[in-house]
Amino acid sequence: MSSALKITVILSLLLSAGSHAAGTAPRKTLAPFASEQALGSYLQQLQARQEALLLKQQKLQRATAQYMAAPPAPPAAPAPMAEAAAKSVDAAESVTNVQTAGVDEGGIVKLHGKHLVMLRRGKLFTVQVGGNALQPVSSLDAFAPGSDPSGSWYDEMLIDGDTVVVIGYSYSRGGTEIGLFDIHADGKLAYRSTYHLRSNDYYSSRNYASRLIGSKLVFYSPLSLDLRRGDPFGGFPALRRWRPDAVPSDFKRIAPATRIYRTDDEPEAGNGVTLHTVTVCDLAQRDMRCEATAVLGPRGRVFYVSGQSVYVWTTRRGSDSGVFRIPLDGTAPSALKVAGAPVDQFSFLESADGHLNVLLRAEGQGDAMWDGARGRGDMALLRVPLASFSDGRDSAPAGSYQPLPGGGGYGLQNRYVGPYLLYGNPGNAGRRKADQAWPRQPLYAVRWADAGGSVQALSLPHGVERIEALGNDAVVIGAQGRDLHFSSIRLGAQAAIATRYVRADAAQGEARSHGFFYKPQTAGEGVIGLPILGADERPGLNKSSASVLYLRNSGLTLTELGALAARPGQPLDDGCRASCVDWYGNARPLFLQCRVFALLGYELVEGALKDGQIREVRRISYAPTLR
């Protein structure tokens, strides 16, 4: 379907589509396969159809080749481009900037009692911060003793009670690795066990693979099915506990046929089929137990985790899409036929009024790897009651879509803050012709609960590279030339630009959501932290940010408190064996009760506020010591 397709055309097609979810329609769910035999028969039929299509395509290719073979001979077709290789404190506080309250996200630093726990370059580290201390305590490999970590990436960490969970992906072993470690009150670490979860690569430049809700460890993982293999179930969701002599037969299925679902849509011919899998593991038991629920769908996907469900948005060629709602309590999923594609997980909001709200672009490929930045086309806000989800045969009514201004350009940012949806593009605010003024960039503000309500366009002199909440208000961060701008946004009856702070000769040092943190102190008061670089620098995968900048928010007036900087010099040789690229960044602002820290690579720097300025008090290195 052409990229020029307009949202209005999509809506007219939906109006003429089959059945629609009506408010009075009975709630239905997807039906699972009745048995392993029924699932096997379906996969065989699917394989036969795909083989017939492949044969037809081969015949067409041969006929085309014969026709083109007449002299003069055409030049040889170029070889297909190879796909780019994927990555060759006494009281508990949150130190992670999460999307949804109560839904923790896998990150590189967490807090356990009196200790910070860091995951970096294939190792776990603890540093005591309780009792006004700042002292390295323990370090341990983030992989199983005796295992070969080459080809593995350990990127995310969560803590439940006294259990540290490390999540990684192993290309050599072909799946997600889940490492469990014990952490004691004195900060000492001990390895417990490792599990392998069969999955494709989960990596996204915007989203995180894991969530923690209470003691429930939640994963979304796609599994592309190879129907030509001898055992069609060999690629299905499965789990094994690692041991030195582990073999493929150790994997045990965790999604039987009765927990695998499909809609009435047939898979796209020639475009493969994916098992979109949600796995929930119980961390309350020392021997981890996991169960999986999976739905069959096309490849493109974006997922979002609320407190009760995982939403998976799948996209076919063109604009035909489906959204699955997979409850975390193990009950049957439901689905809706929809149009367009979300930008990323921040495009979703399961609101307290019982609706799902999703910002859409006309076209998108999901958020695997860097795909989330590449969508395009006209935009709309979808708002549907959760009760309208059904067995996947119904479509979201055309009236559920509100067309919105602003094309979905490269790098679109979006965020729900209070009653507003805010979105905008980085644009070209970092470039201008010598005789021109800096271009202005719109920030769009939509009251998401007001169907058909007006949309505001606030004119900013800088690009929209980051949108974050400041309590009930917001801050928008982006570049104008060599300078980094922070615009505070008041979100009242109308959205309005409040004030602006400009950091000269600076750029963001971390693009991921966890790089930012806002510590509220009172209503309308708080402190912002963000890693920054010099304007001539750009974040490197093996380079720490130059410093963490701190701003005070006082009634949306932003004033600089100062920065805590990394020590200059060449990076040390840490003998890294695994995960030696900082895919998830390496710099974080940290606020622990009344103390302020900057995590900068292997350095942890503490600052203190005095006379309206933050100044360094002390720093430590927790880097491993080579023997």
XYZ file of C-alpha atoms in Angstrom:
627
model
C 0.000 0.000 0.000
C 1.327 3.423 -0.920
C 2.964 5.537 1.741
C 0.709 8.357 0.565
C -2.290 6.548 1.981
C -4.212 8.921 4.208
C -5.697 8.101 7.564
C -9.057 9.301 6.249
C -8.934 6.629 3.542
C -8.085 4.024 6.154
C -11.096 5.090 8.164
C -13.427 4.844 5.174
C -12.171 1.323 4.518
C -12.857 0.410 8.108
C -16.392 1.768 7.802
C -17.060 -0.674 4.966
C -15.305 -3.597 6.698
C -17.238 -6.566 8.084
C -18.330 -6.593 11.693
C -17.479 -3.893 14.186
C -17.126 -4.039 17.921
C -20.303 -2.527 19.309
C -20.755 -1.329 22.824
C -23.559 -3.853 23.360
C -21.768 -6.790 21.752
C -20.959 -9.650 24.154
C -17.321 -9.820 25.182
C -15.494 -12.697 23.501
C -11.944 -13.987 23.643
C -9.666 -15.780 21.248
C -10.082 -19.533 21.075
C -7.055 -21.736 21.741
C -6.173 -24.818 19.764
C -8.041 -27.762 21.231
C -5.098 -30.157 21.190
C -1.542 -30.726 20.011
C -2.978 -32.681 17.065
C -5.184 -29.755 16.024
C -2.238 -27.367 16.223
C -0.017 -29.771 14.264
C -2.644 -30.134 11.525
C -2.973 -26.356 11.239
C 0.788 -25.915 10.916
C 0.948 -28.603 8.221
C -1.788 -26.838 6.238
C 0.018 -23.552 6.652
C 3.277 -25.085 5.476
C 1.570 -26.571 2.401
C 0.124 -23.176 1.451
C 3.477 -21.455 1.887
C 5.293 -24.112 -0.166
C 2.699 -23.717 -2.943
C 3.273 -19.979 -2.896
C 7.050 -20.465 -3.000
C 6.710 -22.793 -5.994
C 4.530 -20.239 -7.773
C 7.070 -17.505 -7.087
C 9.915 -19.677 -8.407
C 7.996 -20.387 -11.630
C 7.354 -16.682 -12.086
C 11.022 -15.915 -11.496
C 12.093 -18.538 -14.068
C 9.628 -17.197 -16.628
C 10.853 -13.677 -16.035
C 14.482 -14.801 -16.344
C 13.761 -16.528 -19.682
C 12.045 -13.437 -21.012
C 14.920 -11.231 -19.922
C 17.537 -13.613 -21.303
C 17.189 -12.375 -24.888
C 20.303 -10.457 -26.091
C 21.619 -8.064 -25.143
C 21.995 -9.833 -21.862
C 21.005 -7.725 -18.897
C 23.602 -7.008 -16.230
C 23.766 -9.493 -13.412
C 21.439 -8.758 -10.539
C 23.284 -7.429 -7.513
C 23.643 -9.754 -4.589
C 21.140 -9.064 -1.814
C 22.492 -6.906 0.927
C 23.279 -8.814 4.060
C 21.236 -7.772 7.056
C 23.294 -5.684 9.410
C 24.614 -7.828 12.230
C 23.007 -7.219 15.561
C 25.231 -6.147 18.346
C 28.758 -8.433 16.599
C 19.304 4.157 51.266
C 17.666 2.400 53.956
C 14.166 2.545 52.467
C 13.541 1.139 49.030
C 13.284 3.793 46.316
C 12.886 3.626 42.577
C 15.933 4.734 40.638
C 14.393 3.894 37.240
C 12.378 6.279 35.073
C 9.475 3.922 34.256
C 6.512 4.392 31.936
C 3.846 2.923 34.240
C 3.817 3.200 38.039
C 4.144 -0.239 39.624
C 5.600 -1.805 36.472
C 9.386 -1.856 36.895
C 11.526 -2.118 33.769
C 14.791 -3.944 33.281
C 17.690 -1.500 33.632
C 21.403 -1.166 34.342
C 21.144 0.120 37.938
C 18.753 -0.764 40.788
C 18.587 -0.259 44.533
C 18.605 -3.036 47.146
C 18.416 -1.808 50.727
C 21.645 0.069 51.425
C 23.304 -0.883 48.138
C 23.219 0.174 44.519
C 23.483 -2.740 42.091
C 24.985 -2.068 38.649
C 25.072 -4.261 35.551
C 27.877 -3.351 33.180
C 29.890 -5.138 30.512
C 28.935 -8.651 31.585
C 29.365 -8.146 35.355
C 27.289 -7.277 38.407
C 28.603 -4.784 40.980
C 27.352 -3.542 44.344
C 28.220 -0.282 46.073
C 27.191 0.561 49.627
C 25.401 3.912 49.854
C 23.459 3.473 53.107
C 24.619 5.229 56.259
C 26.275 7.979 54.189
C 28.722 5.428 52.776
C 30.091 5.239 49.250
C 32.076 2.024 49.028
C 32.373 -0.803 46.444
C 31.406 -4.125 48.018
C 31.095 -7.006 45.572
C 31.334 -7.990 41.920
C 30.428 -11.138 40.038
C 30.138 -12.354 36.456
C 26.605 -11.866 35.154
C 26.669 -15.301 33.518
C 26.802 -18.861 34.816
C 30.145 -20.088 36.204
C 31.832 -22.303 33.649
C 29.682 -21.083 30.753
C 31.072 -19.450 27.614
C 29.714 -15.867 27.530
C 30.944 -15.095 24.019
C 28.119 -14.187 21.684
C 25.917 -13.179 24.633
C 24.668 -9.755 25.719
C 23.587 -9.079 29.295
C 21.589 -5.870 29.150
C 18.819 -5.695 31.753
C 18.533 -6.232 35.505
C 15.643 -6.379 37.973
C 15.489 -7.019 41.726
C 12.719 -8.839 43.588
C 13.329 -9.138 47.316
C 16.803 -10.645 47.667
C 16.879 -11.968 44.100
C 18.786 -10.151 41.353
C 17.619 -11.080 37.851
C 19.886 -10.513 34.838
C 18.311 -10.712 31.377
C 20.391 -11.186 28.266
C 20.328 -12.681 24.804
C 22.697 -15.394 23.612
C 23.315 -15.723 19.901
C 25.440 -18.809 20.514
C 22.727 -20.558 22.549
C 19.815 -19.060 20.642
C 17.534 -17.470 23.197
C 16.955 -15.225 26.179
C 19.108 -15.922 29.231
C 17.716 -15.364 32.718
C 20.366 -15.362 35.440
C 19.330 -15.476 39.106
C 21.638 -14.201 41.846
C 21.244 -13.885 45.612
C 22.054 -10.551 47.216
C 22.601 -10.365 50.944
C 22.060 -7.500 53.357
C 25.806 -6.769 53.304
C 25.752 -6.347 49.509
C 27.532 -9.625 48.744
C 26.417 -11.429 45.587
C 26.131 -15.180 44.953
C 25.214 -17.004 41.774
C 22.072 -19.165 41.997
C 21.018 -20.451 38.574
C 20.555 -19.640 34.888
C 17.609 -20.430 32.634
C 17.321 -20.286 28.862
C 14.059 -19.102 27.338
C 13.618 -19.957 23.669
C 13.115 -16.702 21.745
C 14.245 -14.582 18.846
C 16.327 -11.484 19.549
C 14.265 -9.134 21.702
C 16.473 -6.051 21.273
C 14.833 -2.684 20.613
C 16.571 0.677 20.648
C 13.529 2.113 22.469
C 11.818 -0.635 24.470
C 12.976 -2.980 27.231
C 12.482 -6.747 27.164
C 11.499 -7.350 30.779
C 9.072 -6.033 33.380
C 8.541 -6.819 37.068
C 5.080 -6.549 38.630
C 5.194 -7.691 42.239
C 7.048 -11.009 42.014
C 5.939 -11.640 38.432
C 8.764 -11.430 35.910
C 7.180 -10.638 32.530
C 8.752 -11.062 29.089
C 7.501 -10.407 25.615
C 9.405 -12.413 23.010
C 8.695 -13.007 19.317
C 9.315 -16.459 17.829
C 9.485 -16.739 14.041
C 8.299 -20.211 13.096
C 10.245 -22.249 10.548
C 7.528 -24.529 9.195
C 9.996 -26.421 7.001
C 11.842 -27.972 9.916
C 11.145 -31.583 10.707
C 9.702 -30.833 14.131
C 7.254 -27.906 13.826
C 7.168 -27.588 17.620
C 10.945 -27.257 17.884
C 10.653 -23.475 17.792
C 7.822 -23.137 20.292
C 8.171 -21.376 23.687
C 10.288 -23.516 25.988
C 12.503 -23.207 29.055
C 15.508 -25.102 30.347
C 17.769 -24.767 33.331
C 21.402 -24.339 32.325
C 24.007 -26.967 33.156
C 27.476 -27.439 31.669
C 26.328 -30.375 29.508
C 22.978 -28.833 28.515
C 21.497 -30.127 25.252
C 18.551 -28.912 23.133
C 16.356 -31.734 24.412
C 16.532 -30.145 27.895
C 14.061 -27.496 26.728
C 10.531 -28.106 28.053
C 7.525 -26.551 26.384
C 5.847 -23.869 28.483
C 3.063 -23.020 25.998
C 0.949 -26.094 25.195
C -1.516 -25.980 22.318
C -4.270 -24.981 24.720
C -2.376 -21.724 25.480
C -1.748 -20.849 21.810
C -4.324 -18.670 20.085
C -5.135 -17.314 16.647
C -7.672 -15.033 15.000
C -9.662 -15.579 11.802
C -6.902 -13.839 9.804
C -4.762 -16.113 7.668
C -0.986 -15.491 7.847
C 0.467 -13.412 5.051
C 1.633 -15.593 2.198
C 5.395 -15.582 1.949
C 5.883 -13.278 4.929
C 6.260 -15.843 7.671
C 4.329 -16.306 10.879
C 5.366 -15.305 14.369
C 4.364 -16.612 17.768
C 4.010 -13.460 19.859
C 4.747 -14.846 23.291
C 4.181 -13.446 26.778
C 6.002 -15.393 29.483
C 5.295 -14.888 33.181
C 7.785 -16.332 35.691
C 7.171 -16.581 39.424
C 10.165 -15.235 41.330
C 8.605 -16.003 44.709
C 10.022 -19.535 44.362
C 13.758 -20.188 44.331
C 13.331 -22.635 41.436
C 11.792 -20.390 38.834
C 8.556 -21.532 37.200
C 7.301 -19.968 33.976
C 4.143 -20.163 31.880
C 3.673 -18.715 28.406
C 0.726 -17.551 26.335
C 1.203 -17.043 22.594
C -0.788 -15.661 19.682
C -0.093 -16.285 15.992
C 0.380 -13.170 13.885
C 2.567 -11.318 11.366
C 6.109 -10.179 12.175
C 5.889 -6.450 12.834
C 5.240 -5.700 16.509
C 5.188 -3.127 19.284
C 4.387 -4.170 22.829
C 3.260 -2.331 25.956
C 2.840 -3.635 29.503
C 0.180 -2.246 31.826
C -0.434 -3.405 35.364
C -2.848 -6.085 34.159
C -2.050 -6.967 30.546
C 0.493 -7.045 27.763
C -0.642 -5.433 24.505
C 1.022 -6.616 21.288
C 0.356 -4.625 18.109
C 1.106 -6.608 14.954
C 1.364 -5.099 11.487
C 0.916 -6.694 8.082
C 2.090 -5.279 4.788
C 0.316 -2.019 4.149
C -1.813 -0.742 7.018
C -3.799 -3.807 8.137
C -3.009 -4.438 11.779
C -4.215 -6.240 14.854
C -3.809 -5.570 18.555
C -3.802 -8.406 21.089
C -4.588 -7.970 24.771
C -2.900 -10.747 26.775
C -3.864 -10.725 30.485
C -1.112 -11.419 32.989
C -3.369 -13.686 35.052
C -3.258 -16.410 32.381
C -6.824 -15.963 31.115
C -7.557 -16.022 27.389
C -6.321 -13.155 25.179
C -8.617 -10.959 23.126
C -8.008 -8.890 20.000
C -9.228 -6.188 17.630
C -8.640 -5.471 13.970
C -7.113 -2.013 13.688
C -5.291 0.250 11.241
C -1.894 1.927 11.280
C 1.058 1.334 13.583
C 2.230 2.763 16.934
C 5.589 4.491 17.280
C 6.760 2.596 20.371
C 5.557 1.554 23.826
C 5.006 5.199 24.770
C 2.257 5.386 22.125
C 0.039 3.303 24.455
C -1.964 4.175 27.540
C -4.370 1.824 29.295
C -6.314 4.537 31.092
C -8.177 4.262 34.383
C -11.476 4.935 32.583
C -11.308 1.491 30.934
C -9.955 2.492 27.513
C -6.894 1.750 25.416
C -5.410 4.866 23.817
C -2.813 4.510 21.040
C -1.046 7.122 18.901
C -0.736 5.777 15.336
C 1.080 6.458 12.113
C -0.251 5.216 8.769
C 2.765 2.938 8.295
C 5.276 1.275 10.576
C 7.345 -1.883 11.003
C 7.240 -2.306 14.773
C 10.014 -1.438 17.196
C 12.500 -4.291 16.723
C 16.094 -3.011 16.612
C 15.817 0.579 15.271
C 12.506 0.170 13.413
C 10.574 2.332 15.876
C 12.158 5.489 14.455
C 11.278 4.684 10.836
C 7.474 4.872 10.592
C 5.779 7.454 8.426
C 2.475 8.776 7.163
C -0.521 10.580 8.594
C -1.388 10.241 12.241
C -4.391 9.423 14.403
C -5.308 8.688 18.009
C -7.162 5.411 18.555
C -9.325 5.281 21.670
C -11.373 2.120 22.321
C -13.080 0.660 25.399
C -11.295 -2.396 26.745
C -14.645 -4.186 26.651
C -14.654 -3.866 22.842
C -11.827 -6.399 22.540
C -13.209 -9.712 21.342
C -12.203 -12.837 19.416
C -10.337 -10.864 16.767
C -13.149 -10.809 14.200
C -14.277 -7.304 15.122
C -12.722 -4.045 13.980
C -12.288 -0.909 16.009
C -15.053 1.442 14.774
C -13.959 4.247 12.480
C -15.252 6.711 15.054
C -12.576 5.452 17.451
C -9.878 7.184 15.374
C -9.226 10.905 15.701
C -7.081 12.206 12.825
C -4.165 14.273 14.082
C -1.835 16.792 12.446
C 1.866 16.240 11.917
C 3.415 13.528 9.804
C 5.154 10.676 11.573
C 8.682 11.699 10.691
C 11.917 9.946 11.623
C 12.555 9.822 15.347
C 9.051 10.873 16.442
C 8.720 11.250 20.224
C 5.439 10.769 22.095
C 4.293 10.592 25.718
C 1.115 10.649 27.775
C 1.353 13.098 30.681
C -1.749 13.511 32.828
C -4.740 14.252 30.567
C -2.523 15.046 27.569
C -0.832 13.187 24.749
C 2.242 15.118 23.601
C 4.204 14.383 20.430
C 6.705 15.972 18.064
C 9.753 15.398 15.868
C 13.453 16.176 16.309
C 13.110 17.960 12.971
C 16.020 19.969 11.590
C 16.379 22.376 14.502
C 20.066 21.479 14.636
C 20.684 22.887 11.132
C 20.008 26.140 9.298
C 21.299 28.182 6.415
C 23.587 31.041 7.289
C 21.043 33.710 6.336
C 18.035 32.091 8.010
C 16.610 32.050 11.500
C 16.457 28.805 13.406
C 13.483 26.724 12.226
C 10.696 26.216 14.743
C 9.280 22.805 15.579
C 5.686 22.100 16.659
C 4.874 20.207 19.822
C 1.345 18.833 19.535
C -0.853 18.531 22.622
C -4.066 16.447 22.601
C -6.437 15.832 25.483
C -6.722 12.098 24.856
C -10.070 11.578 26.629
C -11.832 14.306 24.599
C -13.053 12.533 21.460
C -12.699 14.848 18.489
C -11.296 17.619 20.656
C -9.049 20.346 19.335
C -5.308 19.829 18.967
C -2.845 22.478 20.068
C 0.421 23.105 18.253
C 2.969 24.813 20.500
C 5.823 26.390 18.570
C 9.265 25.502 19.933
C 12.600 26.941 18.754
C 14.188 23.499 19.143
C 13.583 19.921 18.140
C 11.620 17.405 20.196
C 14.147 14.757 21.228
C 12.660 13.823 24.604
C 9.316 14.329 26.389
C 9.127 13.660 30.139
C 6.695 14.219 32.976
C 7.339 16.819 35.682
C 4.599 15.717 38.056
C 1.380 16.789 36.316
C 3.270 18.945 33.816
C 6.008 18.160 31.276
C 9.425 19.069 29.967
C 10.471 18.843 26.314
C 14.182 18.569 25.525
C 15.857 19.048 22.166
C 18.624 20.682 20.178
C 18.894 24.033 18.479
C 22.222 24.116 16.716
C 24.971 23.537 19.274
C 22.717 24.192 22.273
C 20.398 21.954 24.287
C 17.017 23.408 25.233
C 14.671 22.407 28.075
C 11.130 23.787 27.659
C 8.732 23.313 30.561
C 5.105 22.785 29.514
C 2.153 23.708 31.755
C -0.687 21.228 31.283
C -3.853 22.887 32.570
C -7.104 23.516 30.763
C -4.805 24.378 27.865
C -1.200 23.358 27.245
C 1.248 26.259 27.307
C 5.002 26.799 27.205
C 6.058 28.014 30.642
C 9.804 28.712 30.619
C 12.958 27.613 28.856
C 16.446 26.795 30.038
C 19.308 26.633 27.519
C 22.535 24.733 28.107
C 25.033 26.172 25.657
C 27.327 23.889 23.688
C 25.658 20.654 24.835
C 23.763 17.614 23.562
C 21.896 14.736 25.178
C 24.273 12.002 26.324
C 21.622 9.265 26.598
C 18.673 8.741 24.256
C 16.952 5.905 26.159
C 14.132 6.705 28.559
C 16.105 5.556 31.626
C 18.721 8.260 31.063
C 16.364 10.876 32.510
C 15.081 11.119 36.088
C 12.864 13.634 37.859
C 12.834 13.650 41.666
C 9.749 15.501 42.973
C 10.207 17.183 46.344
C 6.927 19.033 46.868
C 3.995 19.865 44.591
C 5.502 21.782 41.690
C 9.058 21.445 43.009
C 11.756 18.948 42.141
C 15.126 18.197 40.550
C 15.847 16.988 36.985
C 18.881 14.919 36.034
C 20.067 14.200 32.480
C 23.410 12.995 31.037
C 24.926 15.464 28.569
C 27.884 15.753 26.219
C 29.632 18.647 24.545
C 27.986 19.770 21.308
C 30.888 18.389 19.259
C 30.581 14.995 20.896
C 28.029 12.329 20.195
C 27.126 9.427 22.442
C 29.302 6.430 21.705
C 28.434 2.878 22.614
C 31.678 2.539 24.564
C 31.890 6.108 25.864
C 30.513 7.565 29.087
C 28.618 10.808 29.010
C 30.789 13.765 29.924
C 28.566 14.746 32.854
C 25.097 14.632 34.392
C 23.329 17.994 34.406
C 20.938 18.894 37.239
C 18.155 21.485 37.035
C 15.731 22.679 39.674
C 12.052 22.880 38.738
C 10.237 25.508 40.781
C 6.728 26.126 39.490
C 7.991 25.202 35.977
C 10.844 27.702 36.172
C 14.019 25.747 35.395
C 17.335 26.851 36.862
C 20.710 25.161 36.651
C 22.136 23.531 39.761
C 25.337 22.382 38.077
C 26.783 19.124 36.799
C 28.764 16.147 38.067
C 31.412 15.260 35.512
C 33.267 12.102 34.561
C 37.020 12.030 35.119
C 38.750 12.617 31.772
C 41.166 10.061 30.392
C 41.341 6.856 28.446
C 38.948 4.051 29.408
C 40.627 1.361 31.446
C 41.118 -2.220 30.320
C 38.539 -4.149 32.345
C 39.183 -7.530 30.728
C 35.641 -7.577 29.372
C 34.457 -11.022 28.201
C 30.805 -10.398 27.350
C 28.394 -7.589 26.538
C 31.296 -5.223 25.882
C 29.136 -2.578 24.177
C 26.864 -0.354 26.262
C 23.711 -0.838 24.209
C 21.583 0.422 27.095
C 23.850 3.355 27.934
C 26.153 3.776 30.899
C 25.169 7.065 32.554
C 22.301 7.753 34.968
C 21.255 10.495 37.405
C 20.427 8.934 40.786
C 18.493 10.409 43.706
C 18.522 8.499 47.004
C 16.497 10.245 49.678
C 18.350 13.566 50.067
C 21.514 12.497 48.242
C 22.426 13.102 44.604
C 24.628 10.846 42.467
C 25.833 10.538 38.892
C 26.608 7.109 37.465
C 29.202 7.665 34.718
C 30.583 4.416 33.347
C 32.598 2.808 36.153
C 32.486 5.988 38.256
C 29.894 6.847 40.873
C 30.091 10.537 41.779
C 28.232 12.060 44.730
C 27.256 15.698 44.880
C 25.722 17.979 47.482
C 23.446 20.981 47.084
C 24.664 24.146 48.769
C 23.692 27.751 48.042
C 21.725 26.704 44.966
C 24.611 24.771 43.394
C 25.521 21.111 43.229
C 29.167 20.372 43.893
C 31.141 17.166 43.952
C 31.634 15.668 47.385
C 33.433 12.440 46.499
C 33.692 9.746 43.884
C 34.618 6.093 43.675
C 35.450 3.662 40.904
C 33.812 0.259 41.083
C 35.726 -1.051 38.060
C 36.922 -4.671 38.232
C 40.516 -5.235 39.205
C 42.516 -7.275 36.703
C 44.658 -9.994 38.214
